[in-house]
């Protein structure tokens, strides 16, 4: 189950106004549901089966099993859209497969020394994931780790332990052919941040032991709902409409709040998706994570009492799963927390969430994305839901949700400084 509860926004956006806005823009939803010729090179993700169908899942599981047979540690060398989705699921669910180490997302010598230290005493495979193979972080980490593997295993054995996921015809593919590395093709018609349901992430997830079939099934279920449901019954469309009404009213920041820290890395995925998709042409809501309850002691002050430019979307995990119950016993010590005797942390956390939402809803629009459980299937649903909503929301805003021209300027200056 995944649904959007908008009860707490009605004070700010009347239901009649929302309905009129949705109706007036119904053609945008229809376009997003069908896909558009002008974005044909970026919309392979709309149809889950195109890059996560049965043949892909079989092939991915086979390769993952081969890699797990020779390694207990798998290094994801990727940044942004090339590591965020896999990391979101792996960090949240901690599946029982190979240990995953993250590289290719930093230029810090300290961090990279830490990565090398984490590999000692383990059997290692690396996967360099790079759509363009021009990005500095994965390119430099790949060289570092390639050299590490060759030094440790010799050239021939190192080659067995190197996988690259890259664009067909790219210099990365050429390098793989020349050196004998395994090459996995990057989905041709999907941009980096929309690749959650492609081999880019399915392979690391399968190596980590996650159930990629459940992930694909969840996404497909969401696809069927969102591409067929019209009007405000379509929850992703409702989210897209509300975001744009709020944008028109001067709301400039959206906080994605969650009381389960397991969503921490998912929120990073969400930040990238919305920042790169909408932040352009002088427009776009700034997306920022609100990890609760910790940040109620920092950002919470601003949300409650600061400038009225922000709104919140909370992810509410509705049902406790395994490990989600912990009762706090009573004590003879007068510690001033006697009111907690015998209470379950699940309920304490819920009380904190309900209080936060009630308090914030007094002063700012609050949306709640309700989800019954946290597992691979739900992550598939979440990835599809937010991606579809982002496409719709960016379209309503009048920007191209699939490009990211703004990141080129710093790259040009950086490459000049490095003598590229
Ligand atoms: O959405 C995008 O395309 C980007 O954010 C990329 O995912 C990110 O820059 C990484 O690109 P690459 O895989 O080419 O290194």
mmCIF file of C-alpha atoms in Angstrom, residues 22 26 29-30 33 225-235 237:
data_model
loop_
_atom_site.group_PDB
_atom_site.id
_atom_site.type_symbol
_atom_site.label_atom_id
_atom_site.label_comp_id
_atom_site.label_asym_id
_atom_site.label_seq_id
_atom_site.Cartn_x
_atom_site.Cartn_y
_atom_site.Cartn_z
ATOM 1 C CA UNK A 22 -5.907 19.358 -11.888
ATOM 2 C CA UNK A 26 -5.383 17.211 -17.324
ATOM 3 C CA UNK A 29 -1.127 14.085 -16.993
ATOM 4 C CA UNK A 30 -2.291 12.450 -20.230
ATOM 5 C CA UNK A 33 1.016 8.723 -18.949
ATOM 6 C CA UNK A 225 -1.891 2.507 -11.292
ATOM 7 C CA UNK A 226 -0.294 5.782 -12.280
ATOM 8 C CA UNK A 227 -0.446 5.402 -16.035
ATOM 9 C CA UNK A 228 -4.087 4.391 -15.980
ATOM 10 C CA UNK A 229 -5.655 6.484 -13.227
ATOM 11 C CA UNK A 230 -6.951 9.916 -14.194
ATOM 12 C CA UNK A 231 -7.628 12.985 -12.102
ATOM 13 C CA UNK A 232 -6.901 13.415 -8.422
ATOM 14 C CA UNK A 233 -7.441 9.723 -7.756
ATOM 15 C CA UNK A 234 -3.937 9.464 -9.168
ATOM 16 C CA UNK A 235 -1.855 10.159 -6.052
ATOM 17 C CA UNK A 237 -0.575 13.550 -10.005
#
